[in-house]
CSV table of C-alpha atoms and ligand atoms in Angstrom, one decimal:
chain,number,residue,atom,x,y,z
A,1,MET,CA,-64.1,25.2,-16.9
A,2,ASP,CA,-63.7,22.4,-18.5
A,3,LEU,CA,-60.7,19.9,-16.1
A,4,ASN,CA,-59.3,18.8,-19.9
A,5,ASP,CA,-57.5,21.9,-20.4
A,6,THR,CA,-56.6,22.1,-16.7
A,7,LYS,CA,-52.6,21.8,-17.2
A,8,ILE,CA,-50.9,21.0,-14.5
A,9,VAL,CA,-47.0,20.5,-14.2
A,10,ALA,CA,-45.2,17.4,-12.0
A,11,PHE,CA,-41.6,17.9,-11.3
A,12,ALA,CA,-41.4,14.8,-10.2
A,13,CYS,CA,-38.4,12.5,-8.4
A,14,THR,CA,-37.1,9.4,-10.4
A,15,TYR,CA,-36.7,7.4,-7.6
A,16,CYS,CA,-40.5,7.7,-6.0
A,17,ALA,CA,-43.3,9.9,-7.0
A,18,TYR,CA,-42.0,9.3,-10.5
A,19,ASN,CA,-42.7,5.1,-10.0
A,20,ALA,CA,-45.6,6.0,-8.4
A,21,ALA,CA,-46.8,8.1,-11.4
A,22,ASP,CA,-46.1,4.8,-13.5
A,23,LEU,CA,-47.3,2.6,-10.7
A,24,ALA,CA,-50.8,4.3,-11.0
A,25,GLY,CA,-50.7,4.3,-14.4
A,26,SER,CA,-49.4,0.8,-15.4
A,27,THR,CA,-52.0,-0.2,-12.6
A,28,ARG,CA,-55.4,2.4,-14.1
A,29,MET,CA,-56.0,4.1,-11.7
A,30,GLN,CA,-58.0,6.6,-13.0
A,31,TYR,CA,-56.8,10.0,-12.8
A,32,PRO,CA,-57.3,13.5,-13.9
A,33,PRO,CA,-55.3,13.1,-17.7
A,34,ASN,CA,-54.1,16.8,-17.8
A,35,VAL,CA,-50.7,16.2,-16.0
A,36,ARG,CA,-46.7,16.8,-17.4
A,37,ILE,CA,-44.8,15.2,-15.8
A,38,VAL,CA,-41.3,16.2,-15.7
A,39,LYS,CA,-38.6,14.0,-14.2
A,40,LEU,CA,-35.8,15.4,-12.3
A,41,LEU,CA,-33.6,13.3,-10.2
A,42,CYS,CA,-33.8,14.4,-7.2
A,43,THR,CA,-36.5,16.7,-6.4
A,44,GLY,CA,-33.3,19.1,-4.8
A,45,LYS,CA,-32.9,20.2,-9.0
A,46,ILE,CA,-35.6,21.9,-8.3
A,47,GLU,CA,-35.7,26.2,-8.9
A,48,PRO,CA,-38.2,28.7,-8.2
A,49,ILE,CA,-37.4,30.1,-11.9
A,50,LEU,CA,-38.2,26.5,-12.9
A,51,LEU,CA,-41.4,26.6,-10.9
A,52,LEU,CA,-41.9,30.3,-11.9
A,53,GLU,CA,-41.6,28.9,-15.8
A,54,ALA,CA,-44.1,26.7,-15.8
A,55,PHE,CA,-46.3,29.2,-15.2
A,56,ARG,CA,-45.2,31.7,-17.0
A,57,HIS,CA,-45.5,28.6,-20.5
A,58,GLY,CA,-49.4,28.2,-19.3
A,59,ALA,CA,-49.2,25.7,-16.6
A,60,ASP,CA,-52.8,26.3,-14.2
A,61,ALA,CA,-51.4,24.2,-11.6
A,62,VAL,CA,-47.6,22.6,-10.8
A,63,PHE,CA,-46.4,20.5,-7.8
A,64,VAL,CA,-42.9,19.2,-7.0
A,65,ALA,CA,-43.9,15.7,-5.7
A,66,GLY,CA,-40.4,14.4,-3.8
A,67,CYS,CA,-39.3,10.7,-1.6
A,68,MET,CA,-40.0,10.6,2.0
A,69,GLU,CA,-38.9,13.3,3.9
A,70,GLY,CA,-36.7,11.1,5.6
A,71,GLU,CA,-35.6,8.3,2.6
A,72,CYS,CA,-34.2,11.3,-0.1
A,73,HIS,CA,-31.4,9.5,-1.8
A,74,PHE,CA,-29.6,13.0,-1.6
A,75,LEU,CA,-29.9,12.8,1.8
A,76,GLN,CA,-31.6,16.2,2.4
A,77,GLY,CA,-33.0,17.3,-1.6
A,78,ASN,CA,-36.6,16.9,-0.8
A,79,LEU,CA,-36.0,19.4,2.4
A,80,ARG,CA,-34.7,21.5,-0.1
A,81,ALA,CA,-37.5,21.1,-2.7
A,82,ARG,CA,-40.0,21.7,0.6
A,83,GLN,CA,-37.9,25.1,1.3
A,84,VAL,CA,-37.9,25.9,-2.9
A,85,VAL,CA,-41.7,25.3,-2.7
A,86,GLU,CA,-42.8,27.6,0.5
A,87,TYR,CA,-39.8,30.6,-1.2
A,88,THR,CA,-41.5,30.7,-4.8
A,89,LYS,CA,-45.5,30.3,-3.2
A,90,LYS,CA,-44.4,33.8,-1.0
A,91,LEU,CA,-42.9,35.1,-5.2
A,92,LEU,CA,-46.0,33.7,-6.3
A,93,GLU,CA,-48.3,35.9,-3.6
A,94,GLU,CA,-46.3,39.2,-4.7
A,95,ALA,CA,-47.2,38.2,-8.7
A,96,GLY,CA,-51.0,38.4,-7.2
A,97,ILE,CA,-51.1,34.8,-8.0
A,98,ASP,CA,-53.0,32.3,-5.4
A,99,PRO,CA,-49.9,30.9,-4.0
A,100,GLY,CA,-52.5,27.3,-3.7
A,101,ARG,CA,-51.1,26.8,-7.0
A,102,LEU,CA,-48.4,25.0,-6.2
A,103,GLU,CA,-47.9,22.2,-3.8
A,104,MET,CA,-44.9,20.1,-2.1
A,105,PHE,CA,-46.2,16.6,-2.0
A,106,ASN,CA,-43.8,13.0,-0.7
A,107,MET,CA,-44.5,9.6,-1.7
A,108,SER,CA,-43.0,6.3,-1.8
A,109,ALA,CA,-43.1,4.5,-5.0
A,110,SER,CA,-45.1,2.5,-4.0
A,111,MET,CA,-48.1,5.1,-3.0
A,112,ALA,CA,-49.3,5.5,-6.4
A,113,GLN,CA,-52.8,6.1,-4.5
A,114,LYS,CA,-50.9,9.1,-3.2
A,115,PHE,CA,-50.0,10.3,-6.7
A,116,VAL,CA,-53.4,10.2,-8.3
A,117,GLU,CA,-54.4,12.1,-4.8
A,118,ALA,CA,-52.4,14.8,-5.6
A,119,VAL,CA,-53.6,15.4,-9.4
A,120,LYS,CA,-57.2,15.8,-8.3
A,121,THR,CA,-55.8,18.6,-5.6
A,122,MET,CA,-54.3,20.2,-7.9
A,123,THR,CA,-57.4,19.8,-10.4
A,124,GLU,CA,-59.6,20.6,-7.7
A,125,ARG,CA,-57.8,23.5,-6.9
A,126,VAL,CA,-58.1,24.9,-10.1
A,127,ARG,CA,-61.2,24.1,-11.0
A,128,GLU,CA,-62.1,26.2,-7.6
A,129,HIS,CA,-59.8,29.1,-9.5
A,130,GLY,CA,-60.2,28.9,-13.1
A,131,PRO,CA,-57.2,29.3,-15.0
A,132,SER,CA,-53.4,30.4,-14.6
A,133,PRO,CA,-54.2,34.8,-14.0
A,134,LEU,CA,-50.5,34.2,-16.4
A,135,ARG,CA,-52.4,31.3,-19.2
A,136,ARG,CA,-55.5,34.0,-19.5
A,137,ALA,CA,-53.4,37.1,-19.7
A,138,THR,CA,-51.0,34.7,-22.8
A,139,ASN,CA,-53.9,32.8,-25.0
A,140,PRO,CA,-56.8,35.8,-24.0
B,201,LIG,FE1,-36.1,11.4,-4.1
B,201,LIG,FE2,-34.3,13.3,-3.6
B,201,LIG,S1,-33.5,11.6,-4.2
B,201,LIG,S2,-36.8,13.8,-3.2
């Protein structure tokens, strides 16, 4: 599969992961250009329906990137986000979609390399498993 054709959606907390992504870009770190970032005030706002909609709209992989555990600006938003991600993985599995296409990462605003690694990890998973079956069904 052409990795440039891979679609990855990242739901990123504005305080940490979004800034880490920005830092990665401004310091010219190399990572696959196939990620689309959705900025959230806190990952605690994530809901299963948002994750599933990203897949329905053609994402091959989705990840949520929040502050380090214990450092969420809204106390436990990132802990809630991890629970939502784990729950949604079960829904994906029941729907016959590899739950590895969804992941949660934690990072601080200065961890640009960790954001880069998250994108590479998810891109590699898509490379291994191919395009999302939902995408194949909607774009034969
Ligand atoms: Fe960053 Fe909650 S403020 S995950």
